[in-house]
């Protein structure tokens, strides 16, 4: 399925009205069809600005939240990006339009397999997806210019901070899983880390270890 021009225009209008103004981010989201990352009846709701269920009891994020997080990450064309929490693969696909290389990890093998199939279908050859506990990052591929975490931890995981390049940016939700969390932006400087609180968000929790599926 792909959106008709009218639906696509409304989708982009909703993104803009919720604060996604970066033209490169809007361009990437115009190009990547969210319906391909959803199954069955939910695919018909792909252009609504709502989170929707995916396999393994997880959710695909709300498009405006994907847009705002991507915008906050300020991805540059030469960047190597790590995403923790592949889920449907939609966010990684959006990042793939803006970065040189995207690594994405999820704790569910099934989600990674399904996302890989869509990346192949779309010929998104600059994404590599792994099944792993993403709170440890990907030491073999580090350092990263940008890190995006799409599941909420109580604090930024130490290994992810360590794998961020100096001058790099990490965007992540922090806080207790069942309450409102804060989206924060961390910049690594020569001497340490600068933290900035962006807005309230609600994500599924970052969970230790691999999933059953
Ligand atoms: N970015 C996704 C949505 C993410 S939902 C998309 O675009 O669809 C959050 C995802 O984080 C879930 O798929 C969940 O399995 C994953 N997750 C939670 N804890 C994790 C961990 N420790 N390591 C890797 N993935 C994790």
Short mmCIF file of C-alpha atoms and ligand atoms in Angstrom, two decimals:
data_model
loop_
_atom_site.label_atom_id
_atom_site.label_comp_id
_atom_site.label_asym_id
_atom_site.label_seq_id
_atom_site.Cartn_x
_atom_site.Cartn_y
_atom_site.Cartn_z
CA UNK A 1 0.00 0.00 0.00
CA UNK A 2 1.16 3.56 -0.54
CA UNK A 3 -0.58 6.79 0.32
CA UNK A 4 -2.55 8.74 -2.27
CA UNK A 5 -1.32 12.35 -2.75
CA UNK A 6 -4.08 13.81 -0.56
CA UNK A 7 -3.34 11.44 2.36
CA UNK A 8 0.39 12.06 2.03
CA UNK A 9 -0.20 15.83 2.10
CA UNK A 10 -2.26 15.50 5.27
CA UNK A 11 0.41 13.25 6.83
CA UNK A 12 3.10 15.86 6.14
CA UNK A 13 0.85 18.70 7.29
CA UNK A 14 0.25 16.91 10.61
CA UNK A 15 4.01 16.46 11.05
CA UNK A 16 4.68 20.16 10.41
CA UNK A 17 1.91 21.27 12.73
CA UNK A 18 3.47 19.16 15.51
CA UNK A 19 6.87 20.76 15.12
CA UNK A 20 8.66 18.69 12.48
CA UNK A 21 10.00 21.49 10.31
CA UNK A 22 13.39 20.21 9.08
CA UNK A 23 12.96 19.79 5.33
CA UNK A 24 15.42 16.87 5.13
CA UNK A 25 13.49 14.99 7.82
CA UNK A 26 10.15 15.74 6.13
CA UNK A 27 11.64 14.59 2.80
CA UNK A 28 12.78 11.29 4.34
CA UNK A 29 9.36 10.71 5.91
CA UNK A 30 7.63 11.51 2.64
CA UNK A 31 9.76 8.88 0.92
CA UNK A 32 9.52 6.00 3.43
CA UNK A 33 6.05 4.44 3.35
CA UNK A 34 5.02 3.71 6.96
CA UNK A 35 2.35 1.23 5.79
CA UNK A 36 5.08 -1.23 4.75
CA UNK A 37 6.15 -1.53 8.40
CA UNK A 38 2.66 -2.46 9.61
CA UNK A 39 0.59 -5.59 9.21
CA UNK A 40 -3.04 -6.30 8.39
CA UNK A 41 -5.62 -3.77 9.44
CA UNK A 42 -3.05 -1.49 11.07
CA UNK A 43 -1.45 -0.79 7.67
CA UNK A 44 -4.65 1.09 6.78
CA UNK A 45 -3.98 3.48 9.66
CA UNK A 46 -0.32 4.08 8.75
CA UNK A 47 -0.82 7.79 7.97
CA UNK A 48 -2.54 8.64 11.24
CA UNK A 49 -0.32 10.36 13.79
CA UNK A 50 -0.67 7.58 16.36
CA UNK A 51 1.53 4.77 17.70
CA UNK A 52 0.27 1.34 16.54
CA UNK A 53 0.84 -2.26 17.68
CA UNK A 54 3.48 -4.45 15.99
CA UNK A 55 4.59 -8.03 16.79
CA UNK A 56 6.03 -9.13 20.18
CA UNK A 57 3.78 -6.72 22.11
CA UNK A 58 5.77 -3.70 20.90
CA UNK A 59 4.69 -0.51 19.12
CA UNK A 60 5.68 1.53 16.10
CA UNK A 61 6.15 5.11 17.33
CA UNK A 62 3.87 7.98 16.46
CA UNK A 63 5.12 9.62 13.21
CA UNK A 64 5.46 13.09 14.78
CA UNK A 65 7.61 11.58 17.55
CA UNK A 66 9.78 9.85 14.92
CA UNK A 67 10.10 13.22 13.18
CA UNK A 68 10.93 15.16 16.32
CA UNK A 69 13.52 12.61 17.46
CA UNK A 70 15.13 12.47 14.03
CA UNK A 71 15.22 16.26 13.88
CA UNK A 72 16.74 16.49 17.37
CA UNK A 73 19.46 14.04 16.32
CA UNK A 74 20.64 16.46 13.59
CA UNK A 75 21.96 13.64 11.38
CA UNK A 76 24.65 14.57 8.85
CA UNK A 77 25.22 12.79 5.53
CA UNK A 78 28.57 11.25 6.61
CA UNK A 79 27.22 9.97 9.94
CA UNK A 80 27.31 6.45 11.31
CA UNK A 81 24.17 6.05 13.41
CA UNK A 82 23.12 3.48 16.00
CA UNK A 83 19.43 2.94 16.73
CA UNK A 84 18.49 0.88 19.80
CA UNK A 85 14.99 -0.59 19.41
CA UNK A 86 14.44 -1.59 15.76
CA UNK A 87 10.79 -2.51 16.34
CA UNK A 88 9.11 -2.34 12.94
CA UNK A 89 12.20 -0.83 11.29
CA UNK A 90 10.41 2.39 10.33
CA UNK A 91 12.65 4.74 12.32
CA UNK A 92 15.79 3.04 10.97
CA UNK A 93 14.47 3.41 7.41
CA UNK A 94 13.89 7.14 7.96
CA UNK A 95 17.44 7.48 9.38
CA UNK A 96 18.85 5.58 6.38
CA UNK A 97 17.78 8.47 4.13
CA UNK A 98 19.86 10.96 6.12
CA UNK A 99 22.97 9.06 7.23
CA UNK A 100 25.82 7.18 5.60
CA UNK A 101 25.25 4.03 7.62
CA UNK A 102 22.64 2.87 10.15
CA UNK A 103 23.06 0.05 12.65
CA UNK A 104 19.88 -0.99 14.43
CA UNK A 105 19.39 -3.57 17.19
CA UNK A 106 16.39 -5.16 18.86
CA UNK A 107 16.10 -7.81 21.55
CA UNK A 108 13.48 -9.72 19.51
CA UNK A 109 14.84 -11.91 16.69
CA UNK A 110 11.43 -11.89 15.02
CA UNK A 111 11.22 -8.10 14.80
CA UNK A 112 14.75 -7.91 13.38
CA UNK A 113 13.91 -10.57 10.74
CA UNK A 114 10.72 -8.78 9.69
CA UNK A 115 12.42 -5.38 9.56
CA UNK A 116 15.28 -6.79 7.47
CA UNK A 117 12.77 -8.12 4.95
CA UNK A 118 11.30 -4.62 4.50
CA UNK A 119 14.78 -3.04 4.23
CA UNK A 120 15.52 -5.52 1.43
CA UNK A 121 12.25 -4.84 -0.31
CA UNK A 122 13.04 -1.10 -0.27
CA UNK A 123 16.69 -1.73 -1.20
CA UNK A 124 17.92 0.15 1.88
CA UNK A 125 21.42 -1.31 1.73
CA UNK A 126 22.98 1.08 4.27
CA UNK A 127 21.10 -0.47 7.23
CA UNK A 128 22.45 -3.40 9.24
CA UNK A 129 20.08 -4.96 11.77
CA UNK A 130 21.19 -7.18 14.67
CA UNK A 131 19.44 -9.11 17.42
CA UNK A 132 21.12 -7.99 20.64
CA UNK A 133 20.58 -6.27 23.95
CA UNK A 134 21.09 -2.73 22.75
CA UNK A 135 21.84 -1.32 26.18
CA UNK A 136 25.39 -2.56 25.58
CA UNK A 137 25.52 -0.81 22.20
CA UNK A 138 27.60 -2.36 19.43
CA UNK A 139 31.22 -2.18 20.64
CA UNK A 140 32.56 -3.61 17.35
CA UNK A 141 31.04 -0.79 15.29
CA UNK A 142 31.69 2.05 17.77
CA UNK A 143 32.19 4.97 17.96
CA UNK A 144 28.95 6.39 16.57
CA UNK A 145 28.30 9.96 15.43
CA UNK A 146 24.67 9.67 16.48
CA UNK A 147 22.75 7.30 18.77
CA UNK A 148 18.95 7.13 18.96
CA UNK A 149 17.24 5.01 21.62
CA UNK A 150 13.55 4.28 21.06
CA UNK A 151 12.83 2.53 24.38
CA UNK A 152 12.96 4.22 27.77
CA UNK A 153 15.73 3.64 30.32
CA UNK A 154 15.89 5.19 33.77
CA UNK A 155 19.23 6.76 32.85
CA UNK A 156 21.32 6.87 29.68
CA UNK A 157 23.10 3.46 29.55
CA UNK A 158 26.85 3.82 30.26
CA UNK A 159 27.99 1.71 27.27
CA UNK A 160 26.00 3.95 24.90
CA UNK A 161 27.58 7.10 26.34
CA UNK A 162 30.99 5.44 25.94
CA UNK A 163 30.27 4.58 22.30
CA UNK A 164 29.31 8.14 21.34
CA UNK A 165 32.02 9.98 19.40
CA UNK A 166 33.27 13.29 20.81
CA UNK A 167 31.03 15.91 19.17
CA UNK A 168 28.35 13.24 18.80
CA UNK A 169 24.69 13.43 19.79
CA UNK A 170 22.43 10.89 21.48
CA UNK A 171 18.65 11.29 21.78
CA UNK A 172 16.69 9.07 24.15
CA UNK A 173 13.66 8.88 26.41
CA UNK A 174 14.49 8.57 30.11
CA UNK A 175 12.27 7.85 33.10
CA UNK A 176 10.15 5.13 34.68
CA UNK A 177 8.39 2.94 32.11
CA UNK A 178 4.82 3.47 33.29
CA UNK A 179 4.93 7.21 33.75
CA UNK A 180 5.63 10.14 31.49
CA UNK A 181 9.24 10.13 30.38
CA UNK A 182 11.44 12.94 29.11
CA UNK A 183 13.07 12.99 25.74
CA UNK A 184 16.61 14.16 26.30
CA UNK A 185 19.53 15.12 24.05
CA UNK A 186 23.08 14.35 25.14
CA UNK A 187 26.06 15.95 23.42
CA UNK A 188 29.52 14.55 24.03
CA UNK A 189 32.14 17.26 24.39
CA UNK A 190 35.92 17.07 24.86
CA UNK A 191 35.42 17.24 28.60
CA UNK A 192 32.17 15.35 29.24
CA UNK A 193 28.46 15.33 28.39
CA UNK A 194 25.89 18.13 28.07
CA UNK A 195 22.28 17.18 28.76
CA UNK A 196 19.20 18.96 27.48
CA UNK A 197 15.55 18.08 28.18
CA UNK A 198 13.38 18.31 25.06
CA UNK A 199 9.81 17.26 25.81
CA UNK A 200 7.61 14.66 27.54
CA UNK A 201 7.19 11.35 25.67
CA UNK A 202 5.98 7.83 26.34
CA UNK A 203 7.91 4.77 25.16
CA UNK A 204 7.98 1.06 25.96
CA UNK A 205 10.77 0.24 28.45
CA UNK A 206 14.31 -0.74 27.57
CA UNK A 207 14.41 -4.34 28.82
CA UNK A 208 17.50 -6.40 29.67
CA UNK A 209 18.50 -9.49 27.71
CA UNK A 210 17.04 -11.07 24.58
CA UNK A 211 13.31 -11.64 24.00
CA UNK A 212 11.68 -15.08 23.58
CA UNK A 213 10.48 -14.63 19.98
N1 LIG B 1 11.89 2.34 16.55
C1 LIG B 1 10.78 1.42 16.43
C2 LIG B 1 9.84 1.43 17.60
C3 LIG B 1 10.49 0.96 18.83
S1 LIG B 1 9.52 0.17 20.04
C4 LIG B 1 10.03 1.62 15.14
O1 LIG B 1 10.38 2.50 14.35
O2 LIG B 1 9.09 0.85 14.89
C5 LIG B 1 10.84 -0.21 21.14
C6 LIG B 1 11.66 -1.39 20.73
O3 LIG B 1 12.75 -1.47 21.64
C7 LIG B 1 10.90 -2.71 20.85
O4 LIG B 1 10.90 -3.37 19.61
C8 LIG B 1 11.70 -3.49 21.90
O5 LIG B 1 11.80 -4.87 21.62
C9 LIG B 1 13.06 -2.82 21.82
N2 LIG B 1 13.90 -2.98 23.01
C10 LIG B 1 13.56 -2.87 24.32
N3 LIG B 1 14.63 -3.11 25.10
C11 LIG B 1 15.69 -3.36 24.26
C12 LIG B 1 17.06 -3.68 24.45
N4 LIG B 1 17.61 -3.78 25.67
N5 LIG B 1 17.83 -3.88 23.37
C13 LIG B 1 17.32 -3.79 22.12
N6 LIG B 1 16.03 -3.50 21.87
C14 LIG B 1 15.22 -3.28 22.93
#
